[in-house]
mmCIF file of C-alpha atoms in Angstrom:
data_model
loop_
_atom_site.group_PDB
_atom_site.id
_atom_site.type_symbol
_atom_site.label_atom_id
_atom_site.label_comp_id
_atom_site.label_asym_id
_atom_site.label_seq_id
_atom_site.Cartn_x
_atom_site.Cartn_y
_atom_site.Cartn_z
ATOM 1 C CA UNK A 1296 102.749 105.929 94.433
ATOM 2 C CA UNK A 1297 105.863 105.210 96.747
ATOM 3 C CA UNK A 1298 108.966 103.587 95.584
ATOM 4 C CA UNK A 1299 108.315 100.080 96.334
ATOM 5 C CA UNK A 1300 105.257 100.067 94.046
ATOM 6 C CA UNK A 1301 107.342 101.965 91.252
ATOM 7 C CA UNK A 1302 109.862 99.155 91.815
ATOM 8 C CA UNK A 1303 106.909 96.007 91.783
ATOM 9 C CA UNK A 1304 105.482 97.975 88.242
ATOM 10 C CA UNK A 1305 108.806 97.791 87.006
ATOM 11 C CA UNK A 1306 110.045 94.333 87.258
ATOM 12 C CA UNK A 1307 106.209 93.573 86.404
ATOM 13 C CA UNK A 1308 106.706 94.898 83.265
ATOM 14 C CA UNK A 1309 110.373 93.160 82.497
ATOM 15 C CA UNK A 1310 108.855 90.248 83.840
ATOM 16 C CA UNK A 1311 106.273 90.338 81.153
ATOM 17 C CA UNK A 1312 108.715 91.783 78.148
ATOM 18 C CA UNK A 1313 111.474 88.985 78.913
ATOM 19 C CA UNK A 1314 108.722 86.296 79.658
ATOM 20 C CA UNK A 1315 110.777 85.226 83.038
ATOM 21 C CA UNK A 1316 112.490 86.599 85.514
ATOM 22 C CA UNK A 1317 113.217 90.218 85.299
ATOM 23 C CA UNK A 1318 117.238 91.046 85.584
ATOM 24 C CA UNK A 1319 118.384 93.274 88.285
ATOM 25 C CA UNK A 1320 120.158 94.975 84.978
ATOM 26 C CA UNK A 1321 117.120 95.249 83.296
ATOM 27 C CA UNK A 1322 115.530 97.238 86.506
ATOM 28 C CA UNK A 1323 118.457 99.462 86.592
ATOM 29 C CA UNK A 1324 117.875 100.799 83.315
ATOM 30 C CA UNK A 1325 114.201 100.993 83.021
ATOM 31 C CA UNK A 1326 114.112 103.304 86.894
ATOM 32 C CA UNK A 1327 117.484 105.075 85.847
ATOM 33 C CA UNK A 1328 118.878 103.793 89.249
ATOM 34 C CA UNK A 1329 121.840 102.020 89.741
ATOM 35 C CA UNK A 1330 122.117 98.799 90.525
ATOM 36 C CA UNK A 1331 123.443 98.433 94.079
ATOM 37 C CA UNK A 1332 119.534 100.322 94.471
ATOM 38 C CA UNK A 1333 117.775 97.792 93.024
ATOM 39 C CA UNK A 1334 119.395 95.313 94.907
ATOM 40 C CA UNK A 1335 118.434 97.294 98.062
ATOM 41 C CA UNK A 1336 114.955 97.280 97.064
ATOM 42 C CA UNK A 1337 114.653 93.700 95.963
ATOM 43 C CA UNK A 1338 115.576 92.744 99.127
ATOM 44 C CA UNK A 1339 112.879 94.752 100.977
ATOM 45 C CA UNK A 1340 110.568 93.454 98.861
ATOM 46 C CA UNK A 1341 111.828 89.870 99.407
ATOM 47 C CA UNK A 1342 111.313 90.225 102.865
ATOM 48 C CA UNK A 1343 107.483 91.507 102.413
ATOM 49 C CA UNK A 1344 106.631 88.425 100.451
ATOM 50 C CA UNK A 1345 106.299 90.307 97.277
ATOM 51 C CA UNK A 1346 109.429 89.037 95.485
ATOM 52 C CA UNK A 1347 111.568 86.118 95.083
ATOM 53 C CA UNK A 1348 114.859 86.175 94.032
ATOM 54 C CA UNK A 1349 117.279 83.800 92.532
ATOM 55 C CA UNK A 1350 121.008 84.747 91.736
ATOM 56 C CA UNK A 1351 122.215 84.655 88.076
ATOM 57 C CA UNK A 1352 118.198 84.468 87.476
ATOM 58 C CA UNK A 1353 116.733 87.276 88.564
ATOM 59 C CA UNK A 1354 113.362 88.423 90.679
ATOM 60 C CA UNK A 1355 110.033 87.137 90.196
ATOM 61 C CA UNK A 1356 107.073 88.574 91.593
ATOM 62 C CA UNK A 1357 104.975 86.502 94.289
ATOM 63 C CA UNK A 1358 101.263 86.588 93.777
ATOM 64 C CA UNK A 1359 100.963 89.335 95.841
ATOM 65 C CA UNK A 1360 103.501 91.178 94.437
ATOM 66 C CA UNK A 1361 101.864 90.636 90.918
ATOM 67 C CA UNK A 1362 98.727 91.736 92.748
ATOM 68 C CA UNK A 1363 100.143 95.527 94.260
ATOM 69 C CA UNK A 1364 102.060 95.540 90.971
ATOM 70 C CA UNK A 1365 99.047 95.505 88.977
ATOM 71 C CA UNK A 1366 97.355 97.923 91.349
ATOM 72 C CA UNK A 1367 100.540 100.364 90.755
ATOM 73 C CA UNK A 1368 100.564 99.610 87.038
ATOM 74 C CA UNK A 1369 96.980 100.868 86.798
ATOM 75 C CA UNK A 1370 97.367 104.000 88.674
ATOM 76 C CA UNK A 1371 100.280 105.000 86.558
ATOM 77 C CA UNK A 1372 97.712 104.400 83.561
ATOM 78 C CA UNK A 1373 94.866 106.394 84.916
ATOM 79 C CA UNK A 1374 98.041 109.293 85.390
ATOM 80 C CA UNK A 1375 98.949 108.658 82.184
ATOM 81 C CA UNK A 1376 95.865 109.026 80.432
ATOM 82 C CA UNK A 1377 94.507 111.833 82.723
ATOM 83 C CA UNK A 1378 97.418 114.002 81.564
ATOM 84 C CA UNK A 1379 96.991 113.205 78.290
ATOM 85 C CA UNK A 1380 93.027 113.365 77.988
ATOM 86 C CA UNK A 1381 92.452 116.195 80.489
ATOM 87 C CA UNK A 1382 95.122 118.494 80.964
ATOM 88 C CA UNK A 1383 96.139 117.334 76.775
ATOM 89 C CA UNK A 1384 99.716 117.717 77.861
ATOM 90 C CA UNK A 1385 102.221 116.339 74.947
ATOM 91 C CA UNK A 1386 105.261 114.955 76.792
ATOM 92 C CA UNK A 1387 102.180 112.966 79.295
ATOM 93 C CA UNK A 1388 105.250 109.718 79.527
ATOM 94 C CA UNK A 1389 107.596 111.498 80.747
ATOM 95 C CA UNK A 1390 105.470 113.993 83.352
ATOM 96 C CA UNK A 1391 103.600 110.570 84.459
ATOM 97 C CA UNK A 1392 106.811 109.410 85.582
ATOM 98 C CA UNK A 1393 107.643 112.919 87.085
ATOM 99 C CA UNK A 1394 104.421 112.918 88.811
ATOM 100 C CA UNK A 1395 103.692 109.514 90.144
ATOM 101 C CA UNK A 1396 105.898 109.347 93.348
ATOM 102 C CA UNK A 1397 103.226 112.134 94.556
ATOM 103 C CA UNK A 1398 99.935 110.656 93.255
ATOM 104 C CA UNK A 1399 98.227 108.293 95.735
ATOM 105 C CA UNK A 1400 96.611 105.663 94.646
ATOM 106 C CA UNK A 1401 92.839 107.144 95.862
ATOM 107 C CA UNK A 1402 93.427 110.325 94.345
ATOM 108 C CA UNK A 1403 94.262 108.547 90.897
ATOM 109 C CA UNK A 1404 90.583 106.637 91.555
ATOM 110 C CA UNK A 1405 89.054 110.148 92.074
ATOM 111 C CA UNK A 1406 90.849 111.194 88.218
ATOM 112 C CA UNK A 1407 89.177 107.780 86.671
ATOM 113 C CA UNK A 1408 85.768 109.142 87.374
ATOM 114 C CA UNK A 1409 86.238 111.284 84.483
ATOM 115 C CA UNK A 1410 88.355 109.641 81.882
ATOM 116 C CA UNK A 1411 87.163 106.720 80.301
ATOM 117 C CA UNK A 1412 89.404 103.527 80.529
ATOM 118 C CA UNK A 1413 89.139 100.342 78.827
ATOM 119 C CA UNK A 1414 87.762 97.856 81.346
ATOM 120 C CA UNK A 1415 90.821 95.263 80.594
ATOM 121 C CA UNK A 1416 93.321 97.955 81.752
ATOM 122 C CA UNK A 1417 96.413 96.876 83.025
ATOM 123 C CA UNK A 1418 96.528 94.118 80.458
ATOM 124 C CA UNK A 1419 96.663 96.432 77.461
ATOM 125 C CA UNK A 1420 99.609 98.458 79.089
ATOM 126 C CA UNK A 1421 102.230 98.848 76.080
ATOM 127 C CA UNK A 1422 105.614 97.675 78.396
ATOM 128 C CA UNK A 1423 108.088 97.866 75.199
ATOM 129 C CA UNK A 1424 106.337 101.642 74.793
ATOM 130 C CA UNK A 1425 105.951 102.030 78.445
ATOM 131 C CA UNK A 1426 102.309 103.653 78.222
ATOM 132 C CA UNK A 1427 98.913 102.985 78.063
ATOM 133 C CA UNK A 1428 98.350 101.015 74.256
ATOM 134 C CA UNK A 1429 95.237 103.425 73.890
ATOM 135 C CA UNK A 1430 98.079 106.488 73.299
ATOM 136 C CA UNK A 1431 100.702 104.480 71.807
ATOM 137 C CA UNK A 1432 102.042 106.646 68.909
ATOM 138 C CA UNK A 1433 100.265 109.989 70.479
ATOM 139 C CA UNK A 1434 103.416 110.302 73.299
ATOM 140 C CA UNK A 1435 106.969 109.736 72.929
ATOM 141 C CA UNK A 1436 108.477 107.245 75.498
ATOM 142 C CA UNK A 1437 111.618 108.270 77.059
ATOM 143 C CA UNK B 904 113.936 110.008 85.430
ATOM 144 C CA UNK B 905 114.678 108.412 88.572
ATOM 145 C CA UNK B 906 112.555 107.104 91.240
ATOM 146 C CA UNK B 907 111.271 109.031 93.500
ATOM 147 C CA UNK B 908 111.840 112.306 91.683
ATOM 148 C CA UNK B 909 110.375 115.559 93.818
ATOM 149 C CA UNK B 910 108.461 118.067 92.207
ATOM 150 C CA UNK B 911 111.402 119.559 90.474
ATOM 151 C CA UNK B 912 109.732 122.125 87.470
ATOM 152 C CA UNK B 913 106.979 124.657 87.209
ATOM 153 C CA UNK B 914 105.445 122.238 84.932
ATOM 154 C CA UNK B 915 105.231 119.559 87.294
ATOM 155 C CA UNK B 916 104.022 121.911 90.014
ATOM 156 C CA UNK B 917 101.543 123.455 87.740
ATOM 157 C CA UNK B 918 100.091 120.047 86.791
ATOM 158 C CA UNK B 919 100.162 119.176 90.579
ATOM 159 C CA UNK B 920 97.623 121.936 91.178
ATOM 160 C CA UNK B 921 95.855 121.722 88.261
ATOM 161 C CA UNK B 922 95.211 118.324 89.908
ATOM 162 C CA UNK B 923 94.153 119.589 92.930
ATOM 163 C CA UNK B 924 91.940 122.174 91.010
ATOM 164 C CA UNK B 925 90.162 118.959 89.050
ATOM 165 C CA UNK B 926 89.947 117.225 92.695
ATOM 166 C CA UNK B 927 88.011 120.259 93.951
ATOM 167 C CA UNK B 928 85.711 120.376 91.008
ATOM 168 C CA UNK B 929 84.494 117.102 91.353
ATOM 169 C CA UNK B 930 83.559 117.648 95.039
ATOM 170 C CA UNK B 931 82.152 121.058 94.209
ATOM 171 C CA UNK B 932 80.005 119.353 91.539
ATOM 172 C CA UNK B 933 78.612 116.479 93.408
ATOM 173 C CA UNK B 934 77.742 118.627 96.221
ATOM 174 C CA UNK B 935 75.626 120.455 93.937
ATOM 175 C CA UNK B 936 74.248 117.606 92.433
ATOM 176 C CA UNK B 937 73.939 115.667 95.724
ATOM 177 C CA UNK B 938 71.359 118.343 96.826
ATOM 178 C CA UNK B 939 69.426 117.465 94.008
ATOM 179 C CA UNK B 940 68.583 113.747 93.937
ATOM 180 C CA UNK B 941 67.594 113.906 97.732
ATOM 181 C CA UNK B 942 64.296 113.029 98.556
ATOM 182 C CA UNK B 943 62.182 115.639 99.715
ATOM 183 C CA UNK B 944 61.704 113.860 102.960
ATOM 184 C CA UNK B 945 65.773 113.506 103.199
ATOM 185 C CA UNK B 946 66.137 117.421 102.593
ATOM 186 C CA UNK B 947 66.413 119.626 105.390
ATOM 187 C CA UNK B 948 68.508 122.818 106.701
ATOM 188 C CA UNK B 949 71.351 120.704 108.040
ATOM 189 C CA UNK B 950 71.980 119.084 104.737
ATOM 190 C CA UNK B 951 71.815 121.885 102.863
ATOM 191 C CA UNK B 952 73.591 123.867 104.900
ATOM 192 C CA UNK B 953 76.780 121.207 104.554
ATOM 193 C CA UNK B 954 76.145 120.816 100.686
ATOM 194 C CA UNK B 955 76.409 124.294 100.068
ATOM 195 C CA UNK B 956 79.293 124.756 102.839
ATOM 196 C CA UNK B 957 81.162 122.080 100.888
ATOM 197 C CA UNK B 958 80.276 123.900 97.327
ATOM 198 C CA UNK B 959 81.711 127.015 98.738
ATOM 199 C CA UNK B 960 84.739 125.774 100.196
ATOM 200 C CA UNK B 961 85.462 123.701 97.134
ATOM 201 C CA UNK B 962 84.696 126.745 95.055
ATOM 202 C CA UNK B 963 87.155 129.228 96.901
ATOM 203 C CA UNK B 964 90.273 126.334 97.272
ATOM 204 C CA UNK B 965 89.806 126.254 93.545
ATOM 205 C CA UNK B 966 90.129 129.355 92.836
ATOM 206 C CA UNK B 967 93.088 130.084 95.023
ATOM 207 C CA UNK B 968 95.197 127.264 93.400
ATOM 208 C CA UNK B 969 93.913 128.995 89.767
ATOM 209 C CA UNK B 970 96.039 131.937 91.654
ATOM 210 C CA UNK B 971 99.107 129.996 92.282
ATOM 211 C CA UNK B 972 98.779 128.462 89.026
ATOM 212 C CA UNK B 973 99.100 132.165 87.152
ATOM 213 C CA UNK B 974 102.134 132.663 88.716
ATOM 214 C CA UNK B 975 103.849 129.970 87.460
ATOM 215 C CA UNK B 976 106.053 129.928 84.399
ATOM 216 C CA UNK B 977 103.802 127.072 83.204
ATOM 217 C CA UNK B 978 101.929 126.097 79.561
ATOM 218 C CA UNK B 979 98.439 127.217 79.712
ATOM 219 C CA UNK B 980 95.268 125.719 81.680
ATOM 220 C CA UNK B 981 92.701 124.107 80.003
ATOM 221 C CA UNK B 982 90.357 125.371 82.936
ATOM 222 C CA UNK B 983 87.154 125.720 81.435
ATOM 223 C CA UNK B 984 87.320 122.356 79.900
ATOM 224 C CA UNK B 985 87.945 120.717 82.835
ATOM 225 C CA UNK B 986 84.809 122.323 84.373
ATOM 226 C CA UNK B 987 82.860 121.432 81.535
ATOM 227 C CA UNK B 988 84.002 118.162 81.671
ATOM 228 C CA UNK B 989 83.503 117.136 85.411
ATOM 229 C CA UNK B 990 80.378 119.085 85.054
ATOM 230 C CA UNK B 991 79.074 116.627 82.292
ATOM 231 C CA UNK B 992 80.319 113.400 83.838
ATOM 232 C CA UNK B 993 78.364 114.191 87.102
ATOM 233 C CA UNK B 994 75.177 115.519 85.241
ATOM 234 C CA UNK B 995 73.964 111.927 84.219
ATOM 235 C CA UNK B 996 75.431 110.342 87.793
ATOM 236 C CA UNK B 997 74.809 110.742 91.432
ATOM 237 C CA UNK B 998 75.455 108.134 94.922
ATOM 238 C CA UNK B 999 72.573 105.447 95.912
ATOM 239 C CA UNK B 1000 70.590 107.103 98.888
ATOM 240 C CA UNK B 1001 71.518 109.512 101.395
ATOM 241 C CA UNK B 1002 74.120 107.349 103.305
ATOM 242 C CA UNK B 1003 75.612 107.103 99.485
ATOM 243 C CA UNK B 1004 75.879 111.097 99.273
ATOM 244 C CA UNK B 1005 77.475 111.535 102.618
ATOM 245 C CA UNK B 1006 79.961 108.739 102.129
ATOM 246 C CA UNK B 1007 80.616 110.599 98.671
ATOM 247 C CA UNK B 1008 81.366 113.657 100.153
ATOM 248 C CA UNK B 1009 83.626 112.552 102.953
ATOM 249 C CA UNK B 1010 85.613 110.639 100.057
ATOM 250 C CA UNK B 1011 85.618 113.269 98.261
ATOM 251 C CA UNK B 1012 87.576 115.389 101.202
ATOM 252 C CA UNK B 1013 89.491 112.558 102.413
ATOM 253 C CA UNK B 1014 91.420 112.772 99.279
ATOM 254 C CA UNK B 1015 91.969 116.087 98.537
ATOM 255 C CA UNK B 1016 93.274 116.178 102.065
ATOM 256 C CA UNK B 1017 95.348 113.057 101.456
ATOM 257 C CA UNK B 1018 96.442 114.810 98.191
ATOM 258 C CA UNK B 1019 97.320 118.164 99.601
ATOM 259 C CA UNK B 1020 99.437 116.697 102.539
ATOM 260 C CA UNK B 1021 101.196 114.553 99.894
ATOM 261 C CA UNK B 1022 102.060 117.475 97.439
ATOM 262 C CA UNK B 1023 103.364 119.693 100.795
ATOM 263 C CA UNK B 1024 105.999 116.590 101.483
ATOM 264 C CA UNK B 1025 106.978 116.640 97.999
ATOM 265 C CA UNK B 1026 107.410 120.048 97.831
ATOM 266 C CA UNK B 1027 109.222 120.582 101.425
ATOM 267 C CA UNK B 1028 111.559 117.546 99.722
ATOM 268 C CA UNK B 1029 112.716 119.985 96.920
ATOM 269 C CA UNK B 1030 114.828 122.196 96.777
ATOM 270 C CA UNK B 1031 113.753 123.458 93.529
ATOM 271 C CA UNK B 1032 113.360 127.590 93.040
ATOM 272 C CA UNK B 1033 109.310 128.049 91.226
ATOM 273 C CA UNK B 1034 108.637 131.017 89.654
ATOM 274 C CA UNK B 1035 106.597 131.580 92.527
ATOM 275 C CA UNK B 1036 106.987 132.682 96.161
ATOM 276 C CA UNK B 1037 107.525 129.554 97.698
ATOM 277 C CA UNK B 1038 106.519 130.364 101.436
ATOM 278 C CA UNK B 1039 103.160 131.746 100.055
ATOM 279 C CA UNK B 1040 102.999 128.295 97.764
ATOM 280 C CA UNK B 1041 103.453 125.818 101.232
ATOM 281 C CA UNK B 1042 101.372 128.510 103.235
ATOM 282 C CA UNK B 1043 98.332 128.429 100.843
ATOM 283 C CA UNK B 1044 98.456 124.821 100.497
ATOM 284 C CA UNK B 1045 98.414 123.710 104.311
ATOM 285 C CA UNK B 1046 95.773 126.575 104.988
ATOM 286 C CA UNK B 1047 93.616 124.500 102.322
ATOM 287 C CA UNK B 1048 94.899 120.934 104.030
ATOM 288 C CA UNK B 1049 93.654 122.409 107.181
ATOM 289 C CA UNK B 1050 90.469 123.122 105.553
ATOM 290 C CA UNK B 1051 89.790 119.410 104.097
ATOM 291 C CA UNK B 1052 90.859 118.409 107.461
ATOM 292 C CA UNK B 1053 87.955 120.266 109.089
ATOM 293 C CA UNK B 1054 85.824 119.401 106.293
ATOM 294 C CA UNK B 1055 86.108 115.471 106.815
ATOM 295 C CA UNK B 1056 85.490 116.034 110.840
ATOM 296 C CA UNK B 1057 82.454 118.047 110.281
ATOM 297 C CA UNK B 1058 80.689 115.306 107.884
ATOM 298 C CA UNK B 1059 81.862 112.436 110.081
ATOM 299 C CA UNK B 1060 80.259 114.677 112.680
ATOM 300 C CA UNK B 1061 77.241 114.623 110.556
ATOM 301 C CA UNK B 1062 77.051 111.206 109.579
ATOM 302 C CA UNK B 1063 77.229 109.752 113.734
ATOM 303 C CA UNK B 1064 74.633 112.235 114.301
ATOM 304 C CA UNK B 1065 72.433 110.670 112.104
ATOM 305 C CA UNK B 1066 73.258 107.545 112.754
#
């Protein structure tokens, strides 16, 4: 997954915990960047259509942006829940996170062949947790 | 954990190719299970001989990434239950029709390729000492992303000339 699509899962997910716009504050916390970086980013992802954003407000995601966002969010799930259900590795949050800058989005289809995944996944995605609400309580978030 | 973190830990590389080793199951797997739901009138030397090529292959990249792996100051490897696991999700499914097989298998080493060449760039972006010999790690690996490189040409191959 490259950055951008870390960033458009992010701000998806404040988006949906602060049920608005997500705060460039926010973002800074939840990818442990600093600010002047998500600033950066926002902009790039302004100028592809996939964000809008309005000062003292915050970013919103287009429909496209929603759309890759989603995309992203589920790949990070399947990651999640491969580590977890396959490999059975404890600390699967925090090694998803580690991992998902390398795992394309085709190879994460090729690990959902063989774990099973609840057909409305992303919906059921845990944001406050920040994992898949199948392992809530099985995985400490970071 | 930032963005955009490299493959910084033995862990993470460990998981990495215990990724890879899951990727090459599944394609060693189907290939074997390919050959079976072929009509007799769809078998022939040429298709077996690229089923089996692709079992092999699959077979011998897994087991030199099981070699890495060992040499890692890593938690264990679940191996055999990931073999008995791909093996039992592919026992009760296979592709529609021949085109469906062939497609399958080119996917199949489109994205270990894709993988492979993704997990070199993260790797030649750290700087981080493994347990391992890292110029044997990156030498292995490209040797193998070579291989699914060849692998994809000679099915595309396959697929025009039966076109």
């Amino acid at each position: 997954m490259n950055t951008a699509d870390q960033y458009l899962k992010a701000i998806y997910l404040v988006q949906r915990m602060e049920n608005g716009p997500a705060s460039t504050g926010a973002l800074a916390d939840r990818l442990d960047v600093s600010p002047a970086s998500v600033n950066e980013m926002i902009g790039k992802l302004q100028d592809r259509g996939l964000a809008d954003h309005e000062k003292y407000k915050g970013v919103s995601l287009t429909d496209e942006g929603i759309e890759q966002a989603r995309e992203a969010l589920q790949t990070y799930c399947i990651i999640e829940r491969f580590l977890h259900n396959v490999l059975e590795v404890e600390e699967f949050p925090s090694e998803a996170k580690a991992l998902e800058s390398v795992i394309d989005e085709t190879v994460a289809e090729r690990l959902d062949t063989i774990i099973d995944r609840e057909p409305q996944c992303p919906d059921c995605f845990d944001a406050e947790a920040d994992m898949c609400a199948e392992l809530v309580g099985e995985g400490e978030a970071d | 954990m930032t963005v955009n973190d490299r493959v910084s830990t033995d862990n993470q590389l460990a998981r990495l190719l215990q990724i890879g080793i899951v990727l090459e199951e599944v394609v060693e797997v189907r290939a074997a299970r390919h050959y079976e739901t072929l009509s007799a009138d769809e078998r022939d030397a040429d298709v077996e001989e690229l089923l089996d090529e692709a079992r092999e292959e699959s077979a011998d990249h897994r087991r030199r990434l099981e070699a890495l792996i060992d040499q890692l100051d890593a938690e264990a490897v679940p191996l055999e239950e990931i073999q008995r696991l791909v093996e039992a999700r592919y026992a009760q499914t296979g592709p529609e029709g021949f085109d469906g097989i062939l497609y399958d298998q080119l996917h199949g080493e489109e994205t270990a390729y894709k993988f492979y060449d993704d997990l070199i760039e993260a790797i030649e972006a750290s700087d981080t000492d493994y347990a391992l010999d890292r110029e044997e790690l990156l030498a292995t690996l490209k040797a193998i992303r070579e291989e699914e490189a060849d692998g994809v040409e000679e099915v595309t191959k396959f697929m025009e000339r039966r076109a």
